[in-house]
Amino acid sequence: MSLDVSRIRQDFPILNREVRPGVKVVYLDSTATSQKPLSVIEAMNDFYRRSNANIHRGVHVLAEESTAMYEQAREKIAKFINAPSARQVIYTRNTTESINLVAYTWARANLKRGDLVILTEMEHHSNLVPWHMLAAERGIQLEFIPVTDDGLLDLGTYKSLLARTPKLVSFTHMSNVLGTINPAADIIRRAHDAGAVTVLDAAQSVPHLKVDVQQLDVDFMAFSAHKMLGPTGIGALYGKTALLEAMPPFLGGGDMIKEVKLRSFRPNELPYKFEAGTPAIAEAVGFGAAVDYLNSIGMETIAAHEHEITEYALERLEEIPGLKVFGPTADKKGGVASFTFDGVHPHDVAQILDQDGIAIRAGHHCAQPLHEKFGIPATSRASFYLYSTKDEVDKLIEGIYKVKKVFG
Ligand code: C6P
């Protein structure tokens, strides 16, 4: 089924915004954060207007209502990723915090000096730095699955790394720079065969593809609401029950305890054990509304639309002399096109495009080692979502020709 994009765009008020008089925004930066539909904005607005109260604490109507809304959103998120139970979905601030939660709890309880953790060269800093910190503290070893010139993981090297019996394999489902969609089920199965636990950074996949944690058989999975039409300030960690139950708590404080004495405490049950303090309640409600919106359209339909836009964008970008797009062909990637252009600094490209309202990101996109691998400090990156159009791609292309004119 194809997407009625012009109807969908009406749900996103910001897409009508003029960023300068007469200059409408062309938003091509959804990989950094997605825009929000009215239903999400209104769900949060309604929550504050009608139901605001703290959760899990009161017996009054508002407290019961806000608790129910917070928990209903968790149920929706669990169903969205096909988690066996909502108890396995822990609210965090974002993907970064979800990965840090695993690093601070599971990893510190289970990894010792010399243990091997496998990552990849295409990781976002949020799946590198927590492990660097653990390596410095514990003396764990880090090894990396290399990235090939065409932006794929070198699975032959992965096979030889697995022979060294790693304890953990933590990797991105979809690269935020190359767009590469990694064969997660296969990587996870092979990690399990070698006896390793797996972490999937799904920050870029859950918003764009149908992701099923049971089909993947993944142990932990991290994602953020703000990249999937939801608000900032909230994300989730999915985990297998036995692992989550055996893990020590993360942050200590209210709500994460069953009982506290002056000299001891007993942690709460899942998922509350990992949710200390007053959480982002309105944001959870917005997260649930975002999942409703995505479901109302269908993830297969969204993925098909993004594929069509990406294929078109790559075709048009590759026509431009002096422009190099990084990453694999459209059939192996999501809606991301990172490129360098004729020696013009990516920030200059982004700045000139901005004059026409075209919003892209320039820089290392929190993936410095990957840029280093390709021998470049930065790229310009256009990215797409369900509201992106071919017309917007055409504007991007016109803008790049303008950059060529400016820089001669
Ligand atoms: N990438 C980008 O512009 P947070 O910031 O915690 O919500 O997500 C972190 C993160 C983790 N993994 C991947 C693959 C990501 O792409 C991101 C966020 C944004 O590419 C912001 S740096």
PDB file of C-alpha atoms in Angstrom, residues 61-295:
ATOM      1  CA  VAL A  61      -8.412  10.210  40.620  1.00  0.00           C
ATOM      2  CA  LEU A  62      -5.667  12.186  38.875  1.00  0.00           C
ATOM      3  CA  ALA A  63      -2.909   9.950  40.244  1.00  0.00           C
ATOM      4  CA  GLU A  64      -4.754   6.832  39.168  1.00  0.00           C
ATOM      5  CA  GLU A  65      -5.399   8.278  35.741  1.00  0.00           C
ATOM      6  CA  SER A  66      -1.805   9.362  35.147  1.00  0.00           C
ATOM      7  CA  THR A  67      -0.508   5.981  36.385  1.00  0.00           C
ATOM      8  CA  ALA A  68      -2.866   4.175  34.006  1.00  0.00           C
ATOM      9  CA  MET A  69      -1.795   6.376  31.069  1.00  0.00           C
ATOM     10  CA  TYR A  70       1.897   5.840  31.846  1.00  0.00           C
ATOM     11  CA  GLU A  71       1.425   2.067  32.015  1.00  0.00           C
ATOM     12  CA  GLN A  72      -0.858   1.891  28.952  1.00  0.00           C
ATOM     13  CA  ALA A  73       1.886   3.584  26.938  1.00  0.00           C
ATOM     14  CA  ARG A  74       4.342   0.918  28.140  1.00  0.00           C
ATOM     15  CA  GLU A  75       1.912  -1.783  26.948  1.00  0.00           C
ATOM     16  CA  LYS A  76       1.699  -0.136  23.513  1.00  0.00           C
ATOM     17  CA  ILE A  77       5.490   0.093  23.213  1.00  0.00           C
ATOM     18  CA  ALA A  78       5.881  -3.547  24.288  1.00  0.00           C
ATOM     19  CA  LYS A  79       3.360  -4.679  21.682  1.00  0.00           C
ATOM     20  CA  PHE A  80       5.014  -2.512  19.024  1.00  0.00           C
ATOM     21  CA  ILE A  81       8.310  -4.430  19.369  1.00  0.00           C
ATOM     22  CA  ASN A  82       6.504  -7.717  20.169  1.00  0.00           C
ATOM     23  CA  ALA A  83       7.959  -7.989  23.680  1.00  0.00           C
ATOM     24  CA  PRO A  84       6.435 -10.961  25.522  1.00  0.00           C
ATOM     25  CA  SER A  85       5.548  -8.698  28.455  1.00  0.00           C
ATOM     26  CA  ALA A  86       5.419  -4.964  29.227  1.00  0.00           C
ATOM     27  CA  ARG A  87       7.518  -5.752  32.353  1.00  0.00           C
ATOM     28  CA  GLN A  88      10.428  -6.147  29.942  1.00  0.00           C
ATOM     29  CA  VAL A  89      10.191  -2.557  28.711  1.00  0.00           C
ATOM     30  CA  ILE A  90      12.038  -0.092  30.928  1.00  0.00           C
ATOM     31  CA  TYR A  91      11.603   3.610  30.402  1.00  0.00           C
ATOM     32  CA  THR A  92      14.884   5.507  30.132  1.00  0.00           C
ATOM     33  CA  ARG A  93      15.749   8.991  28.861  1.00  0.00           C
ATOM     34  CA  ASN A  94      16.965   7.768  25.462  1.00  0.00           C
ATOM     35  CA  THR A  95      19.006   5.133  23.618  1.00  0.00           C
ATOM     36  CA  THR A  96      22.170   6.449  25.240  1.00  0.00           C
ATOM     37  CA  GLU A  97      20.821   5.897  28.742  1.00  0.00           C
ATOM     38  CA  SER A  98      19.476   2.452  27.790  1.00  0.00           C
ATOM     39  CA  ILE A  99      22.924   1.296  26.662  1.00  0.00           C
ATOM     40  CA  ASN A 100      24.552   2.860  29.730  1.00  0.00           C
ATOM     41  CA  LEU A 101      22.034   1.007  31.920  1.00  0.00           C
ATOM     42  CA  VAL A 102      23.262  -2.302  30.483  1.00  0.00           C
ATOM     43  CA  ALA A 103      26.902  -1.211  30.829  1.00  0.00           C
ATOM     44  CA  TYR A 104      26.467  -0.101  34.462  1.00  0.00           C
ATOM     45  CA  THR A 105      24.391  -3.041  35.646  1.00  0.00           C
ATOM     46  CA  TRP A 106      24.578  -6.232  33.578  1.00  0.00           C
ATOM     47  CA  ALA A 107      28.139  -5.600  32.390  1.00  0.00           C
ATOM     48  CA  ARG A 108      29.578  -4.534  35.743  1.00  0.00           C
ATOM     49  CA  ALA A 109      27.980  -7.594  37.368  1.00  0.00           C
ATOM     50  CA  ASN A 110      29.098 -10.026  34.675  1.00  0.00           C
ATOM     51  CA  LEU A 111      32.318  -8.856  32.999  1.00  0.00           C
ATOM     52  CA  LYS A 112      35.794  -9.104  34.455  1.00  0.00           C
ATOM     53  CA  ARG A 113      39.330  -8.227  33.363  1.00  0.00           C
ATOM     54  CA  GLY A 114      40.233  -9.744  30.008  1.00  0.00           C
ATOM     55  CA  ASP A 115      36.639 -10.497  28.941  1.00  0.00           C
ATOM     56  CA  LEU A 116      35.956  -9.693  25.306  1.00  0.00           C
ATOM     57  CA  VAL A 117      33.236  -7.326  24.078  1.00  0.00           C
ATOM     58  CA  ILE A 118      32.607  -7.121  20.323  1.00  0.00           C
ATOM     59  CA  LEU A 119      31.393  -3.829  18.828  1.00  0.00           C
ATOM     60  CA  THR A 120      31.539  -2.584  15.235  1.00  0.00           C
ATOM     61  CA  GLU A 121      33.347   0.260  13.481  1.00  0.00           C
ATOM     62  CA  MET A 122      30.020   1.875  12.550  1.00  0.00           C
ATOM     63  CA  GLU A 123      28.802   2.499  16.107  1.00  0.00           C
ATOM     64  CA  HIS A 124      27.394   5.758  17.380  1.00  0.00           C
ATOM     65  CA  HIS A 125      29.391   7.152  20.324  1.00  0.00           C
ATOM     66  CA  SER A 126      26.613   5.983  22.656  1.00  0.00           C
ATOM     67  CA  ASN A 127      27.566   2.377  21.884  1.00  0.00           C
ATOM     68  CA  LEU A 128      31.303   3.062  22.147  1.00  0.00           C
ATOM     69  CA  VAL A 129      31.982   5.361  25.090  1.00  0.00           C
ATOM     70  CA  PRO A 130      30.140   3.309  27.781  1.00  0.00           C
ATOM     71  CA  TRP A 131      32.352   0.359  26.788  1.00  0.00           C
ATOM     72  CA  HIS A 132      35.516   2.524  26.712  1.00  0.00           C
ATOM     73  CA  MET A 133      34.648   3.597  30.260  1.00  0.00           C
ATOM     74  CA  LEU A 134      34.191  -0.016  31.316  1.00  0.00           C
ATOM     75  CA  ALA A 135      37.446  -1.007  29.602  1.00  0.00           C
ATOM     76  CA  ALA A 136      39.312   1.683  31.563  1.00  0.00           C
ATOM     77  CA  GLU A 137      37.691   0.626  34.846  1.00  0.00           C
ATOM     78  CA  ARG A 138      37.685  -3.160  34.444  1.00  0.00           C
ATOM     79  CA  GLY A 139      40.260  -4.000  31.822  1.00  0.00           C
ATOM     80  CA  ILE A 140      37.754  -5.653  29.479  1.00  0.00           C
ATOM     81  CA  GLN A 141      38.935  -6.017  25.877  1.00  0.00           C
ATOM     82  CA  LEU A 142      37.156  -4.381  22.948  1.00  0.00           C
ATOM     83  CA  GLU A 143      37.268  -5.656  19.385  1.00  0.00           C
ATOM     84  CA  PHE A 144      35.459  -4.255  16.367  1.00  0.00           C
ATOM     85  CA  ILE A 145      33.782  -5.841  13.361  1.00  0.00           C
ATOM     86  CA  PRO A 146      35.321  -3.868  10.466  1.00  0.00           C
ATOM     87  CA  VAL A 147      33.271  -1.911   7.934  1.00  0.00           C
ATOM     88  CA  THR A 148      33.962  -2.648   4.251  1.00  0.00           C
ATOM     89  CA  ASP A 149      34.501   0.107   1.666  1.00  0.00           C
ATOM     90  CA  ASP A 150      30.882  -0.216   0.576  1.00  0.00           C
ATOM     91  CA  GLY A 151      29.641   0.294   4.113  1.00  0.00           C
ATOM     92  CA  LEU A 152      28.777  -3.254   5.170  1.00  0.00           C
ATOM     93  CA  LEU A 153      29.972  -5.230   8.185  1.00  0.00           C
ATOM     94  CA  ASP A 154      32.791  -7.669   7.429  1.00  0.00           C
ATOM     95  CA  LEU A 155      31.101 -10.804   8.760  1.00  0.00           C
ATOM     96  CA  GLY A 156      34.122 -12.984   7.957  1.00  0.00           C
ATOM     97  CA  THR A 157      36.118 -11.101  10.589  1.00  0.00           C
ATOM     98  CA  TYR A 158      33.127 -11.370  12.946  1.00  0.00           C
ATOM     99  CA  LYS A 159      33.377 -15.158  12.616  1.00  0.00           C
ATOM    100  CA  SER A 160      37.030 -15.145  13.671  1.00  0.00           C
ATOM    101  CA  LEU A 161      36.302 -12.775  16.585  1.00  0.00           C
ATOM    102  CA  LEU A 162      33.582 -15.152  17.793  1.00  0.00           C
ATOM    103  CA  ALA A 163      36.169 -17.917  18.027  1.00  0.00           C
ATOM    104  CA  ARG A 164      37.685 -15.871  20.900  1.00  0.00           C
ATOM    105  CA  THR A 165      34.481 -16.495  22.962  1.00  0.00           C
ATOM    106  CA  PRO A 166      33.237 -12.967  23.585  1.00  0.00           C
ATOM    107  CA  LYS A 167      30.949 -12.284  26.539  1.00  0.00           C
ATOM    108  CA  LEU A 168      28.996  -9.547  24.781  1.00  0.00           C
ATOM    109  CA  VAL A 169      28.218  -8.441  21.223  1.00  0.00           C
ATOM    110  CA  SER A 170      26.736  -4.931  21.031  1.00  0.00           C
ATOM    111  CA  PHE A 171      25.959  -3.397  17.633  1.00  0.00           C
ATOM    112  CA  THR A 172      23.764  -1.010  15.719  1.00  0.00           C
ATOM    113  CA  HIS A 173      20.797  -2.331  13.734  1.00  0.00           C
ATOM    114  CA  MET A 174      20.987   0.599  11.323  1.00  0.00           C
ATOM    115  CA  SER A 175      23.893   3.016  10.898  1.00  0.00           C
ATOM    116  CA  ASN A 176      22.997   6.685  11.394  1.00  0.00           C
ATOM    117  CA  VAL A 177      25.690   7.654   8.861  1.00  0.00           C
ATOM    118  CA  LEU A 178      25.758   4.934   6.191  1.00  0.00           C
ATOM    119  CA  GLY A 179      22.157   3.861   6.592  1.00  0.00           C
ATOM    120  CA  THR A 180      23.329   0.236   6.474  1.00  0.00           C
ATOM    121  CA  ILE A 181      20.747  -2.192   7.849  1.00  0.00           C
ATOM    122  CA  ASN A 182      22.774  -4.914   9.519  1.00  0.00           C
ATOM    123  CA  PRO A 183      21.634  -8.582   9.442  1.00  0.00           C
ATOM    124  CA  ALA A 184      20.729  -8.455  13.127  1.00  0.00           C
ATOM    125  CA  ALA A 185      19.069 -11.879  13.460  1.00  0.00           C
ATOM    126  CA  ASP A 186      22.112 -13.602  11.963  1.00  0.00           C
ATOM    127  CA  ILE A 187      24.618 -11.602  14.067  1.00  0.00           C
ATOM    128  CA  ILE A 188      22.618 -12.377  17.221  1.00  0.00           C
ATOM    129  CA  ARG A 189      22.253 -16.093  16.443  1.00  0.00           C
ATOM    130  CA  ARG A 190      25.993 -16.432  15.872  1.00  0.00           C
ATOM    131  CA  ALA A 191      26.746 -14.479  19.083  1.00  0.00           C
ATOM    132  CA  HIS A 192      24.472 -16.825  21.054  1.00  0.00           C
ATOM    133  CA  ASP A 193      26.147 -19.880  19.493  1.00  0.00           C
ATOM    134  CA  ALA A 194      29.437 -18.484  20.825  1.00  0.00           C
ATOM    135  CA  GLY A 195      27.879 -17.996  24.283  1.00  0.00           C
ATOM    136  CA  ALA A 196      27.648 -14.171  24.174  1.00  0.00           C
ATOM    137  CA  VAL A 197      24.872 -11.847  25.338  1.00  0.00           C
ATOM    138  CA  THR A 198      23.650  -9.341  22.725  1.00  0.00           C
ATOM    139  CA  VAL A 199      22.719  -5.652  22.784  1.00  0.00           C
ATOM    140  CA  LEU A 200      21.020  -4.067  19.781  1.00  0.00           C
ATOM    141  CA  ASP A 201      21.186  -0.303  19.283  1.00  0.00           C
ATOM    142  CA  ALA A 202      17.836   0.133  17.548  1.00  0.00           C
ATOM    143  CA  ALA A 203      17.754   3.957  17.665  1.00  0.00           C
ATOM    144  CA  GLN A 204      17.512   4.090  13.873  1.00  0.00           C
ATOM    145  CA  SER A 205      15.666   0.849  13.140  1.00  0.00           C
ATOM    146  CA  VAL A 206      12.624   0.818  15.443  1.00  0.00           C
ATOM    147  CA  PRO A 207      11.380   4.155  13.977  1.00  0.00           C
ATOM    148  CA  HIS A 208      11.610   2.930  10.382  1.00  0.00           C
ATOM    149  CA  LEU A 209      11.239  -0.866  10.209  1.00  0.00           C
ATOM    150  CA  LYS A 210       9.117  -3.575  11.758  1.00  0.00           C
ATOM    151  CA  VAL A 211      11.357  -4.774  14.599  1.00  0.00           C
ATOM    152  CA  ASP A 212      10.326  -7.917  16.501  1.00  0.00           C
ATOM    153  CA  VAL A 213      12.443  -8.687  19.565  1.00  0.00           C
ATOM    154  CA  GLN A 214      11.251 -12.297  19.727  1.00  0.00           C
ATOM    155  CA  GLN A 215      12.045 -12.959  16.089  1.00  0.00           C
ATOM    156  CA  LEU A 216      15.494 -11.386  16.575  1.00  0.00           C
ATOM    157  CA  ASP A 217      15.942 -13.263  19.874  1.00  0.00           C
ATOM    158  CA  VAL A 218      17.903 -10.237  21.110  1.00  0.00           C
ATOM    159  CA  ASP A 219      18.826  -9.997  24.803  1.00  0.00           C
ATOM    160  CA  PHE A 220      18.734  -6.186  25.161  1.00  0.00           C
ATOM    161  CA  MET A 221      17.473  -3.525  22.763  1.00  0.00           C
ATOM    162  CA  ALA A 222      17.739   0.269  23.097  1.00  0.00           C
ATOM    163  CA  PHE A 223      15.701   2.961  21.319  1.00  0.00           C
ATOM    164  CA  SER A 224      14.491   6.583  21.680  1.00  0.00           C
ATOM    165  CA  ALA A 225      10.987   8.052  21.340  1.00  0.00           C
ATOM    166  CA  HIS A 226      12.156  11.286  19.717  1.00  0.00           C
ATOM    167  CA  LYS A 227      13.337   9.509  16.572  1.00  0.00           C
ATOM    168  CA  MET A 228       9.948   7.793  16.109  1.00  0.00           C
ATOM    169  CA  LEU A 229       7.577  10.783  16.165  1.00  0.00           C
ATOM    170  CA  GLY A 230       7.551  10.932  19.971  1.00  0.00           C
ATOM    171  CA  PRO A 231       8.903  13.499  22.419  1.00  0.00           C
ATOM    172  CA  THR A 232      12.489  14.011  23.561  1.00  0.00           C
ATOM    173  CA  GLY A 233      13.459  12.950  27.094  1.00  0.00           C
ATOM    174  CA  ILE A 234      12.167   9.388  26.913  1.00  0.00           C
ATOM    175  CA  GLY A 235      13.402   6.115  25.460  1.00  0.00           C
ATOM    176  CA  ALA A 236      13.273   2.443  26.291  1.00  0.00           C
ATOM    177  CA  LEU A 237      15.371  -0.570  27.085  1.00  0.00           C
ATOM    178  CA  TYR A 238      13.916  -3.973  26.261  1.00  0.00           C
ATOM    179  CA  GLY A 239      15.503  -6.944  28.014  1.00  0.00           C
ATOM    180  CA  LYS A 240      14.933 -10.669  28.461  1.00  0.00           C
ATOM    181  CA  THR A 241      13.257 -11.278  31.809  1.00  0.00           C
ATOM    182  CA  ALA A 242      15.864 -13.615  33.295  1.00  0.00           C
ATOM    183  CA  LEU A 243      18.674 -11.149  32.548  1.00  0.00           C
ATOM    184  CA  LEU A 244      16.769  -8.123  33.875  1.00  0.00           C
ATOM    185  CA  GLU A 245      15.775  -9.975  37.028  1.00  0.00           C
ATOM    186  CA  ALA A 246      19.344 -11.031  37.764  1.00  0.00           C
ATOM    187  CA  MET A 247      20.748  -7.523  37.213  1.00  0.00           C
ATOM    188  CA  PRO A 248      21.407  -5.133  40.088  1.00  0.00           C
ATOM    189  CA  PRO A 249      19.443  -1.850  39.972  1.00  0.00           C
ATOM    190  CA  PHE A 250      20.864   1.172  38.115  1.00  0.00           C
ATOM    191  CA  LEU A 251      19.967   4.435  39.896  1.00  0.00           C
ATOM    192  CA  GLY A 252      18.764   4.384  43.495  1.00  0.00           C
ATOM    193  CA  GLY A 253      15.832   6.368  44.897  1.00  0.00           C
ATOM    194  CA  GLY A 254      12.055   6.471  45.016  1.00  0.00           C
ATOM    195  CA  ASP A 255       9.897   3.960  43.120  1.00  0.00           C
ATOM    196  CA  MET A 256      12.721   1.505  42.416  1.00  0.00           C
ATOM    197  CA  ILE A 257      12.414  -0.052  45.905  1.00  0.00           C
ATOM    198  CA  LYS A 258      10.088  -2.495  47.591  1.00  0.00           C
ATOM    199  CA  GLU A 259      11.295  -1.650  51.087  1.00  0.00           C
ATOM    200  CA  VAL A 260      13.903   0.659  52.594  1.00  0.00           C
ATOM    201  CA  LYS A 261      15.467   0.418  56.070  1.00  0.00           C
ATOM    202  CA  LEU A 262      18.068   2.754  57.472  1.00  0.00           C
ATOM    203  CA  ARG A 263      20.878   0.424  56.439  1.00  0.00           C
ATOM    204  CA  SER A 264      19.430  -1.565  53.551  1.00  0.00           C
ATOM    205  CA  PHE A 265      16.837  -1.743  50.792  1.00  0.00           C
ATOM    206  CA  ARG A 266      15.026  -4.338  48.715  1.00  0.00           C
ATOM    207  CA  PRO A 267      14.670  -3.500  45.018  1.00  0.00           C
ATOM    208  CA  ASN A 268      11.276  -3.333  43.352  1.00  0.00           C
ATOM    209  CA  GLU A 269      10.104  -5.817  40.749  1.00  0.00           C
ATOM    210  CA  LEU A 270      10.414  -5.305  36.988  1.00  0.00           C
ATOM    211  CA  PRO A 271      10.275  -2.862  35.367  1.00  0.00           C
ATOM    212  CA  TYR A 272      10.201  -0.416  38.313  1.00  0.00           C
ATOM    213  CA  LYS A 273      13.519  -1.686  39.665  1.00  0.00           C
ATOM    214  CA  PHE A 274      15.198   0.375  36.931  1.00  0.00           C
ATOM    215  CA  GLU A 275      12.987   3.475  37.102  1.00  0.00           C
ATOM    216  CA  ALA A 276      14.180   5.567  40.034  1.00  0.00           C
ATOM    217  CA  GLY A 277      12.522   8.909  40.782  1.00  0.00           C
ATOM    218  CA  THR A 278       9.643  10.696  39.092  1.00  0.00           C
ATOM    219  CA  PRO A 279       9.876   9.728  35.431  1.00  0.00           C
ATOM    220  CA  ALA A 280       8.963  11.576  32.225  1.00  0.00           C
ATOM    221  CA  ILE A 281       5.209  10.935  32.543  1.00  0.00           C
ATOM    222  CA  ALA A 282       3.798  13.248  29.887  1.00  0.00           C
ATOM    223  CA  GLU A 283       6.568  12.059  27.588  1.00  0.00           C
ATOM    224  CA  ALA A 284       5.533   8.426  28.143  1.00  0.00           C
ATOM    225  CA  VAL A 285       1.995   9.394  27.131  1.00  0.00           C
ATOM    226  CA  GLY A 286       3.428  11.084  24.016  1.00  0.00           C
ATOM    227  CA  PHE A 287       5.560   7.990  23.303  1.00  0.00           C
ATOM    228  CA  GLY A 288       2.384   5.856  23.370  1.00  0.00           C
ATOM    229  CA  ALA A 289       0.624   8.284  21.021  1.00  0.00           C
ATOM    230  CA  ALA A 290       3.592   8.100  18.620  1.00  0.00           C
ATOM    231  CA  VAL A 291       3.322   4.298  18.557  1.00  0.00           C
ATOM    232  CA  ASP A 292      -0.430   4.626  17.845  1.00  0.00           C
ATOM    233  CA  TYR A 293       0.338   6.962  14.946  1.00  0.00           C
ATOM    234  CA  LEU A 294       2.978   4.638  13.447  1.00  0.00           C
ATOM    235  CA  ASN A 295       0.596   1.672  13.827  1.00  0.00           C
TER     236      ASN A 295
END
